[in-house]
């Protein structure tokens, strides 16, 4: 039947999640030997038409052309998986959803009439059916390889589904909120980053988006007890996953 065909696609993003795949190095070479990479412009000039067994999509949908292209990719893909905060939650560019778009264009571009974008920066799932989502800014290399392997094998991927606090506890990392009063979104953020910030004494910035059932109201109450103002709390939620519903709603509550 031939090797499974994989395509990697870019929309509005920084390319960081595609670079995470390239950073897999030796594991990527093994993957490339087991599949046929039919479309991956970050790494190869090879461009083959579909259908594809698996499409990995990075980036948010920000233009009318994007909306058309993602539907074409979905139609050509047996499985479609979104990777990273941009594709799963609108990305850092979703911050513009909280402002007047015309005013923003006027403040940045000398001829704003030439800028044709959608009113909002939206996740891929707002436009087409998605088979799985891999969160993070950028995604974890380990989780990316696990998701690709599981998708091709037709099984459920083994991905973190707990809060960042669980990852800290497993690693023996001292809680920065308890020990030093450092604001941290760990209790409401999905694990998966490898405990990057808390292990060096910094609070979690929510790179992997809200964990299922995130109690953002209780989180904000704790942040207020640490001395944060409403504006500071709002800004903390409006980061890489500003468009994720629990974070977006809690930020709006403090605006």
PDB file of C-alpha atoms in Angstrom:
ATOM      1  CA  UNK A   1       0.000   0.000   0.000  1.00  0.00           C
ATOM      2  CA  UNK A   2       3.022   2.290   0.281  1.00  0.00           C
ATOM      3  CA  UNK A   3       4.254   4.473   3.119  1.00  0.00           C
ATOM      4  CA  UNK A   4       1.730   6.769   4.856  1.00  0.00           C
ATOM      5  CA  UNK A   5       1.759  10.255   3.375  1.00  0.00           C
ATOM      6  CA  UNK A   6       2.212  13.226   5.721  1.00  0.00           C
ATOM      7  CA  UNK A   7       1.786  16.926   4.954  1.00  0.00           C
ATOM      8  CA  UNK A   8       2.763  19.841   7.203  1.00  0.00           C
ATOM      9  CA  UNK A   9       1.015  23.169   6.597  1.00  0.00           C
ATOM     10  CA  UNK A  10       1.608  26.725   7.773  1.00  0.00           C
ATOM     11  CA  UNK A  11      -0.922  29.496   8.375  1.00  0.00           C
ATOM     12  CA  UNK A  12      -0.476  32.655  10.491  1.00  0.00           C
ATOM     13  CA  UNK A  13       2.309  31.708  12.894  1.00  0.00           C
ATOM     14  CA  UNK A  14       6.002  32.061  13.695  1.00  0.00           C
ATOM     15  CA  UNK A  15       7.006  28.588  12.382  1.00  0.00           C
ATOM     16  CA  UNK A  16       8.096  27.556  15.891  1.00  0.00           C
ATOM     17  CA  UNK A  17       6.022  24.369  15.951  1.00  0.00           C
ATOM     18  CA  UNK A  18       7.401  23.242  12.600  1.00  0.00           C
ATOM     19  CA  UNK A  19      10.883  23.908  13.976  1.00  0.00           C
ATOM     20  CA  UNK A  20      10.006  21.690  16.951  1.00  0.00           C
ATOM     21  CA  UNK A  21       9.478  18.871  14.460  1.00  0.00           C
ATOM     22  CA  UNK A  22      12.831  19.588  12.801  1.00  0.00           C
ATOM     23  CA  UNK A  23      14.444  19.651  16.258  1.00  0.00           C
ATOM     24  CA  UNK A  24      13.494  16.001  16.706  1.00  0.00           C
ATOM     25  CA  UNK A  25      16.708  15.267  14.788  1.00  0.00           C
ATOM     26  CA  UNK A  26      17.451  11.497  14.861  1.00  0.00           C
ATOM     27  CA  UNK A  27      13.834  10.659  15.669  1.00  0.00           C
ATOM     28  CA  UNK A  28      12.781  12.745  12.671  1.00  0.00           C
ATOM     29  CA  UNK A  29      15.121  10.722  10.440  1.00  0.00           C
ATOM     30  CA  UNK A  30      13.464   7.517  11.669  1.00  0.00           C
ATOM     31  CA  UNK A  31      10.043   9.033  11.017  1.00  0.00           C
ATOM     32  CA  UNK A  32      11.078  10.134   7.532  1.00  0.00           C
ATOM     33  CA  UNK A  33      12.163   6.569   6.824  1.00  0.00           C
ATOM     34  CA  UNK A  34       8.762   5.204   7.817  1.00  0.00           C
ATOM     35  CA  UNK A  35       6.520   7.721   6.032  1.00  0.00           C
ATOM     36  CA  UNK A  36       6.494   9.830   2.895  1.00  0.00           C
ATOM     37  CA  UNK A  37       6.597  13.545   3.668  1.00  0.00           C
ATOM     38  CA  UNK A  38       4.601  14.928   0.758  1.00  0.00           C
ATOM     39  CA  UNK A  39       4.465  18.591   1.755  1.00  0.00           C
ATOM     40  CA  UNK A  40       6.708  20.383   4.276  1.00  0.00           C
ATOM     41  CA  UNK A  41       7.977  23.671   2.851  1.00  0.00           C
ATOM     42  CA  UNK A  42       9.966  24.437   6.004  1.00  0.00           C
ATOM     43  CA  UNK A  43      12.198  21.454   5.247  1.00  0.00           C
ATOM     44  CA  UNK A  44      11.776  20.407   1.612  1.00  0.00           C
ATOM     45  CA  UNK A  45      10.854  21.749  -1.813  1.00  0.00           C
ATOM     46  CA  UNK A  46       8.850  18.583  -2.515  1.00  0.00           C
ATOM     47  CA  UNK A  47       5.187  19.432  -3.131  1.00  0.00           C
ATOM     48  CA  UNK A  48       2.859  16.533  -3.885  1.00  0.00           C
ATOM     49  CA  UNK A  49      -0.880  16.647  -4.334  1.00  0.00           C
ATOM     50  CA  UNK A  50      -3.172  14.817  -1.926  1.00  0.00           C
ATOM     51  CA  UNK A  51      -4.763  12.788  -0.628  1.00  0.00           C
ATOM     52  CA  UNK A  52      -2.732  12.681   2.597  1.00  0.00           C
ATOM     53  CA  UNK A  53      -2.969  10.180   5.421  1.00  0.00           C
ATOM     54  CA  UNK A  54      -2.124  12.858   7.980  1.00  0.00           C
ATOM     55  CA  UNK A  55      -1.927  16.642   7.843  1.00  0.00           C
ATOM     56  CA  UNK A  56      -0.298  18.661  10.628  1.00  0.00           C
ATOM     57  CA  UNK A  57      -1.445  22.276  10.626  1.00  0.00           C
ATOM     58  CA  UNK A  58       0.377  25.147  12.307  1.00  0.00           C
ATOM     59  CA  UNK A  59      -1.065  28.664  12.541  1.00  0.00           C
ATOM     60  CA  UNK A  60      -4.357  30.484  12.911  1.00  0.00           C
ATOM     61  CA  UNK A  61      -6.874  31.446  10.238  1.00  0.00           C
ATOM     62  CA  UNK A  62      -6.629  35.190   9.647  1.00  0.00           C
ATOM     63  CA  UNK A  63      -7.637  35.846   6.025  1.00  0.00           C
ATOM     64  CA  UNK A  64     -10.432  34.784   3.676  1.00  0.00           C
ATOM     65  CA  UNK A  65      -7.824  32.932   1.618  1.00  0.00           C
ATOM     66  CA  UNK A  66      -6.776  31.014   4.736  1.00  0.00           C
ATOM     67  CA  UNK A  67     -10.379  29.933   5.309  1.00  0.00           C
ATOM     68  CA  UNK A  68     -10.609  28.547   1.765  1.00  0.00           C
ATOM     69  CA  UNK A  69      -7.222  26.806   1.929  1.00  0.00           C
ATOM     70  CA  UNK A  70      -7.889  25.041   5.235  1.00  0.00           C
ATOM     71  CA  UNK A  71     -11.111  23.577   3.796  1.00  0.00           C
ATOM     72  CA  UNK A  72      -9.151  22.281   0.808  1.00  0.00           C
ATOM     73  CA  UNK A  73      -6.551  20.718   3.116  1.00  0.00           C
ATOM     74  CA  UNK A  74      -9.275  19.121   5.226  1.00  0.00           C
ATOM     75  CA  UNK A  75     -10.886  17.600   2.128  1.00  0.00           C
ATOM     76  CA  UNK A  76      -7.539  16.112   1.068  1.00  0.00           C
ATOM     77  CA  UNK A  77      -6.606  14.693   4.504  1.00  0.00           C
ATOM     78  CA  UNK A  78      -7.748  11.468   6.127  1.00  0.00           C
ATOM     79  CA  UNK A  79      -6.695  12.914   9.494  1.00  0.00           C
ATOM     80  CA  UNK A  80      -6.024  16.545  10.351  1.00  0.00           C
ATOM     81  CA  UNK A  81      -4.192  17.529  13.530  1.00  0.00           C
ATOM     82  CA  UNK A  82      -3.598  21.092  14.704  1.00  0.00           C
ATOM     83  CA  UNK A  83      -0.268  21.831  16.396  1.00  0.00           C
ATOM     84  CA  UNK A  84       0.519  24.767  18.657  1.00  0.00           C
ATOM     85  CA  UNK A  85      -1.279  27.664  20.299  1.00  0.00           C
ATOM     86  CA  UNK A  86      -1.934  29.495  17.019  1.00  0.00           C
ATOM     87  CA  UNK A  87      -3.735  26.567  15.398  1.00  0.00           C
ATOM     88  CA  UNK A  88      -5.585  25.490  18.561  1.00  0.00           C
ATOM     89  CA  UNK A  89      -6.471  28.876  20.111  1.00  0.00           C
ATOM     90  CA  UNK A  90      -5.754  31.678  17.635  1.00  0.00           C
ATOM     91  CA  UNK A  91      -2.247  32.383  18.943  1.00  0.00           C
ATOM     92  CA  UNK A  92      -0.655  35.591  20.139  1.00  0.00           C
ATOM     93  CA  UNK A  93      -2.229  37.298  17.117  1.00  0.00           C
ATOM     94  CA  UNK A  94      -5.658  36.711  18.702  1.00  0.00           C
ATOM     95  CA  UNK A  95      -4.811  39.656  20.953  1.00  0.00           C
ATOM     96  CA  UNK A  96      -6.129  41.837  18.153  1.00  0.00           C
ATOM     97  CA  UNK A  97      -9.568  40.333  18.732  1.00  0.00           C
ATOM     98  CA  UNK A  98      -9.821  42.463  21.876  1.00  0.00           C
ATOM     99  CA  UNK A  99      -9.174  45.740  20.020  1.00  0.00           C
ATOM    100  CA  UNK A 100     -10.747  47.734  17.214  1.00  0.00           C
ATOM    101  CA  UNK A 101      -9.279  46.219  14.048  1.00  0.00           C
ATOM    102  CA  UNK A 102      -9.501  49.359  11.910  1.00  0.00           C
ATOM    103  CA  UNK A 103      -7.763  51.403  14.599  1.00  0.00           C
ATOM    104  CA  UNK A 104      -4.994  48.815  14.821  1.00  0.00           C
ATOM    105  CA  UNK A 105      -4.454  48.840  11.064  1.00  0.00           C
ATOM    106  CA  UNK A 106      -4.270  52.625  11.033  1.00  0.00           C
ATOM    107  CA  UNK A 107      -1.697  52.617  13.823  1.00  0.00           C
ATOM    108  CA  UNK A 108       0.606  50.170  12.033  1.00  0.00           C
ATOM    109  CA  UNK A 109       0.237  50.509   8.257  1.00  0.00           C
ATOM    110  CA  UNK A 110       0.672  53.636   6.099  1.00  0.00           C
ATOM    111  CA  UNK A 111      -2.148  52.448   3.822  1.00  0.00           C
ATOM    112  CA  UNK A 112      -4.501  50.330   5.991  1.00  0.00           C
ATOM    113  CA  UNK A 113      -6.997  49.943   3.125  1.00  0.00           C
ATOM    114  CA  UNK A 114      -4.588  47.437   1.551  1.00  0.00           C
ATOM    115  CA  UNK A 115      -4.761  45.106   4.564  1.00  0.00           C
ATOM    116  CA  UNK A 116      -7.451  42.476   4.041  1.00  0.00           C
ATOM    117  CA  UNK A 117      -7.904  40.242   7.070  1.00  0.00           C
ATOM    118  CA  UNK A 118     -10.772  38.598   8.876  1.00  0.00           C
ATOM    119  CA  UNK A 119     -12.227  40.367  11.900  1.00  0.00           C
ATOM    120  CA  UNK A 120     -10.740  37.742  14.216  1.00  0.00           C
ATOM    121  CA  UNK A 121      -7.743  35.422  14.372  1.00  0.00           C
ATOM    122  CA  UNK A 122      -9.367  32.038  14.900  1.00  0.00           C
ATOM    123  CA  UNK A 123      -8.266  28.445  15.557  1.00  0.00           C
ATOM    124  CA  UNK A 124      -8.505  25.902  12.768  1.00  0.00           C
ATOM    125  CA  UNK A 125     -11.346  24.109  14.574  1.00  0.00           C
ATOM    126  CA  UNK A 126     -13.591  27.137  13.984  1.00  0.00           C
ATOM    127  CA  UNK A 127     -13.482  26.328  10.262  1.00  0.00           C
ATOM    128  CA  UNK A 128     -13.105  22.567   9.797  1.00  0.00           C
ATOM    129  CA  UNK A 129     -13.362  19.354  11.779  1.00  0.00           C
ATOM    130  CA  UNK A 130     -10.131  18.530  13.626  1.00  0.00           C
ATOM    131  CA  UNK A 131      -9.159  14.993  14.604  1.00  0.00           C
ATOM    132  CA  UNK A 132      -6.760  15.981  17.394  1.00  0.00           C
ATOM    133  CA  UNK A 133      -5.112  19.061  18.901  1.00  0.00           C
ATOM    134  CA  UNK A 134      -1.577  19.432  20.207  1.00  0.00           C
ATOM    135  CA  UNK A 135      -1.191  22.495  22.396  1.00  0.00           C
ATOM    136  CA  UNK A 136       1.847  24.538  23.354  1.00  0.00           C
ATOM    137  CA  UNK A 137       3.908  27.511  22.239  1.00  0.00           C
ATOM    138  CA  UNK A 138       5.809  25.778  20.826  1.00  0.00           C
ATOM    139  CA  UNK A 139       4.637  22.179  20.988  1.00  0.00           C
ATOM    140  CA  UNK A 140       6.648  19.582  22.864  1.00  0.00           C
ATOM    141  CA  UNK A 141       8.884  17.477  20.635  1.00  0.00           C
ATOM    142  CA  UNK A 142       8.015  14.359  22.630  1.00  0.00           C
ATOM    143  CA  UNK A 143       4.278  15.009  22.329  1.00  0.00           C
ATOM    144  CA  UNK A 144       4.598  15.796  18.623  1.00  0.00           C
ATOM    145  CA  UNK A 145       6.270  12.479  17.847  1.00  0.00           C
ATOM    146  CA  UNK A 146       3.788  10.618  20.053  1.00  0.00           C
ATOM    147  CA  UNK A 147       0.856  12.245  18.288  1.00  0.00           C
ATOM    148  CA  UNK A 148       2.201  11.444  14.811  1.00  0.00           C
ATOM    149  CA  UNK A 149       2.908   7.837  15.783  1.00  0.00           C
ATOM    150  CA  UNK A 150      -0.541   7.417  17.351  1.00  0.00           C
ATOM    151  CA  UNK A 151      -2.330   9.045  14.418  1.00  0.00           C
ATOM    152  CA  UNK A 152      -0.657   6.746  11.921  1.00  0.00           C
ATOM    153  CA  UNK A 153      -1.341   3.707  14.116  1.00  0.00           C
ATOM    154  CA  UNK A 154      -4.978   4.654  14.605  1.00  0.00           C
ATOM    155  CA  UNK A 155      -4.736   4.814  18.407  1.00  0.00           C
ATOM    156  CA  UNK A 156      -5.318   7.517  20.971  1.00  0.00           C
ATOM    157  CA  UNK A 157      -2.123   9.503  21.718  1.00  0.00           C
ATOM    158  CA  UNK A 158      -0.698   9.445  25.242  1.00  0.00           C
ATOM    159  CA  UNK A 159      -0.641  13.184  25.968  1.00  0.00           C
ATOM    160  CA  UNK A 160      -0.734  15.117  29.268  1.00  0.00           C
ATOM    161  CA  UNK A 161      -4.251  15.964  30.444  1.00  0.00           C
ATOM    162  CA  UNK A 162      -3.438  17.378  33.886  1.00  0.00           C
ATOM    163  CA  UNK A 163      -2.504  20.830  35.167  1.00  0.00           C
ATOM    164  CA  UNK A 164       1.061  22.101  35.136  1.00  0.00           C
ATOM    165  CA  UNK A 165       1.089  21.785  38.946  1.00  0.00           C
ATOM    166  CA  UNK A 166       1.072  17.998  38.575  1.00  0.00           C
ATOM    167  CA  UNK A 167       4.174  18.188  36.397  1.00  0.00           C
ATOM    168  CA  UNK A 168       5.886  20.351  39.039  1.00  0.00           C
ATOM    169  CA  UNK A 169       5.027  17.893  41.813  1.00  0.00           C
ATOM    170  CA  UNK A 170       6.312  14.907  39.829  1.00  0.00           C
ATOM    171  CA  UNK A 171       9.590  16.730  39.202  1.00  0.00           C
ATOM    172  CA  UNK A 172       9.951  17.800  42.837  1.00  0.00           C
ATOM    173  CA  UNK A 173       9.803  21.477  41.876  1.00  0.00           C
ATOM    174  CA  UNK A 174       9.014  23.871  44.708  1.00  0.00           C
ATOM    175  CA  UNK A 175       5.766  25.803  44.100  1.00  0.00           C
ATOM    176  CA  UNK A 176       6.773  29.361  43.232  1.00  0.00           C
ATOM    177  CA  UNK A 177       3.436  30.778  44.393  1.00  0.00           C
ATOM    178  CA  UNK A 178       3.694  29.193  47.829  1.00  0.00           C
ATOM    179  CA  UNK A 179       7.442  29.660  48.322  1.00  0.00           C
ATOM    180  CA  UNK A 180       8.007  33.137  46.889  1.00  0.00           C
ATOM    181  CA  UNK A 181       4.580  34.590  46.076  1.00  0.00           C
ATOM    182  CA  UNK A 182       5.345  34.550  42.353  1.00  0.00           C
ATOM    183  CA  UNK A 183       2.218  34.779  40.121  1.00  0.00           C
ATOM    184  CA  UNK A 184       1.823  31.523  38.215  1.00  0.00           C
ATOM    185  CA  UNK A 185      -0.871  30.134  35.890  1.00  0.00           C
ATOM    186  CA  UNK A 186       0.190  26.547  36.612  1.00  0.00           C
ATOM    187  CA  UNK A 187      -3.071  25.533  38.355  1.00  0.00           C
ATOM    188  CA  UNK A 188      -5.144  26.359  35.249  1.00  0.00           C
ATOM    189  CA  UNK A 189      -2.628  25.462  32.512  1.00  0.00           C
ATOM    190  CA  UNK A 190      -2.263  22.097  30.793  1.00  0.00           C
ATOM    191  CA  UNK A 191       1.013  20.279  31.477  1.00  0.00           C
ATOM    192  CA  UNK A 192       3.400  19.379  28.681  1.00  0.00           C
ATOM    193  CA  UNK A 193       6.222  21.914  28.554  1.00  0.00           C
ATOM    194  CA  UNK A 194       8.576  19.854  30.721  1.00  0.00           C
ATOM    195  CA  UNK A 195       8.213  22.230  33.672  1.00  0.00           C
ATOM    196  CA  UNK A 196      10.353  24.883  31.992  1.00  0.00           C
ATOM    197  CA  UNK A 197       9.547  28.050  33.945  1.00  0.00           C
ATOM    198  CA  UNK A 198       8.751  26.916  37.522  1.00  0.00           C
ATOM    199  CA  UNK A 199      11.924  24.855  37.742  1.00  0.00           C
ATOM    200  CA  UNK A 200      13.974  28.066  37.361  1.00  0.00           C
ATOM    201  CA  UNK A 201      11.801  30.036  39.762  1.00  0.00           C
ATOM    202  CA  UNK A 202       9.484  31.720  37.244  1.00  0.00           C
ATOM    203  CA  UNK A 203       5.716  31.479  37.154  1.00  0.00           C
ATOM    204  CA  UNK A 204       3.919  29.607  34.381  1.00  0.00           C
ATOM    205  CA  UNK A 205       2.748  31.851  31.510  1.00  0.00           C
ATOM    206  CA  UNK A 206       0.081  29.471  30.217  1.00  0.00           C
ATOM    207  CA  UNK A 207       1.911  28.438  27.046  1.00  0.00           C
ATOM    208  CA  UNK A 208       0.013  25.133  26.805  1.00  0.00           C
ATOM    209  CA  UNK A 209      -3.403  26.700  27.221  1.00  0.00           C
ATOM    210  CA  UNK A 210      -6.133  26.019  29.777  1.00  0.00           C
ATOM    211  CA  UNK A 211      -6.421  22.560  31.273  1.00  0.00           C
ATOM    212  CA  UNK A 212      -9.853  20.957  31.054  1.00  0.00           C
ATOM    213  CA  UNK A 213     -12.066  22.279  33.844  1.00  0.00           C
ATOM    214  CA  UNK A 214      -9.746  25.211  34.590  1.00  0.00           C
ATOM    215  CA  UNK A 215     -11.117  27.262  37.512  1.00  0.00           C
ATOM    216  CA  UNK A 216      -9.887  30.654  36.340  1.00  0.00           C
ATOM    217  CA  UNK A 217     -12.069  32.575  38.825  1.00  0.00           C
ATOM    218  CA  UNK A 218     -10.341  30.867  41.763  1.00  0.00           C
ATOM    219  CA  UNK A 219      -6.977  31.394  40.066  1.00  0.00           C
ATOM    220  CA  UNK A 220      -7.659  35.119  39.750  1.00  0.00           C
ATOM    221  CA  UNK A 221      -8.664  35.346  43.404  1.00  0.00           C
ATOM    222  CA  UNK A 222      -5.278  33.892  44.351  1.00  0.00           C
ATOM    223  CA  UNK A 223      -3.506  36.327  42.031  1.00  0.00           C
ATOM    224  CA  UNK A 224      -5.324  39.222  43.703  1.00  0.00           C
ATOM    225  CA  UNK A 225      -4.163  37.909  47.088  1.00  0.00           C
ATOM    226  CA  UNK A 226      -0.611  38.072  45.738  1.00  0.00           C
ATOM    227  CA  UNK A 227      -1.127  41.772  45.046  1.00  0.00           C
ATOM    228  CA  UNK A 228      -1.827  41.776  41.327  1.00  0.00           C
ATOM    229  CA  UNK A 229      -4.134  44.463  39.937  1.00  0.00           C
ATOM    230  CA  UNK A 230      -7.048  43.757  37.619  1.00  0.00           C
ATOM    231  CA  UNK A 231      -5.008  45.039  34.687  1.00  0.00           C
ATOM    232  CA  UNK A 232      -2.074  42.792  35.532  1.00  0.00           C
ATOM    233  CA  UNK A 233      -4.339  39.758  35.838  1.00  0.00           C
ATOM    234  CA  UNK A 234      -5.947  40.585  32.492  1.00  0.00           C
ATOM    235  CA  UNK A 235      -2.522  40.852  30.845  1.00  0.00           C
ATOM    236  CA  UNK A 236      -1.400  37.512  32.305  1.00  0.00           C
ATOM    237  CA  UNK A 237      -4.294  35.686  30.639  1.00  0.00           C
ATOM    238  CA  UNK A 238      -3.759  37.530  27.364  1.00  0.00           C
ATOM    239  CA  UNK A 239      -0.642  35.741  26.257  1.00  0.00           C
ATOM    240  CA  UNK A 240       0.039  32.928  23.832  1.00  0.00           C
ATOM    241  CA  UNK A 241      -3.435  31.466  24.377  1.00  0.00           C
ATOM    242  CA  UNK A 242      -5.394  34.708  24.607  1.00  0.00           C
ATOM    243  CA  UNK A 243      -8.092  33.294  22.350  1.00  0.00           C
ATOM    244  CA  UNK A 244      -8.701  30.130  24.404  1.00  0.00           C
ATOM    245  CA  UNK A 245     -12.192  30.490  25.853  1.00  0.00           C
ATOM    246  CA  UNK A 246     -11.463  30.156  29.611  1.00  0.00           C
ATOM    247  CA  UNK A 247      -8.536  32.580  29.405  1.00  0.00           C
ATOM    248  CA  UNK A 248     -10.388  34.996  27.105  1.00  0.00           C
ATOM    249  CA  UNK A 249     -13.441  35.131  29.361  1.00  0.00           C
ATOM    250  CA  UNK A 250     -11.407  35.630  32.536  1.00  0.00           C
ATOM    251  CA  UNK A 251      -9.305  38.373  30.924  1.00  0.00           C
ATOM    252  CA  UNK A 252     -12.461  40.175  29.788  1.00  0.00           C
ATOM    253  CA  UNK A 253     -13.805  40.000  33.337  1.00  0.00           C
ATOM    254  CA  UNK A 254     -10.806  42.034  34.542  1.00  0.00           C
ATOM    255  CA  UNK A 255     -10.711  44.528  31.688  1.00  0.00           C
TER     256      UNK A 255
END
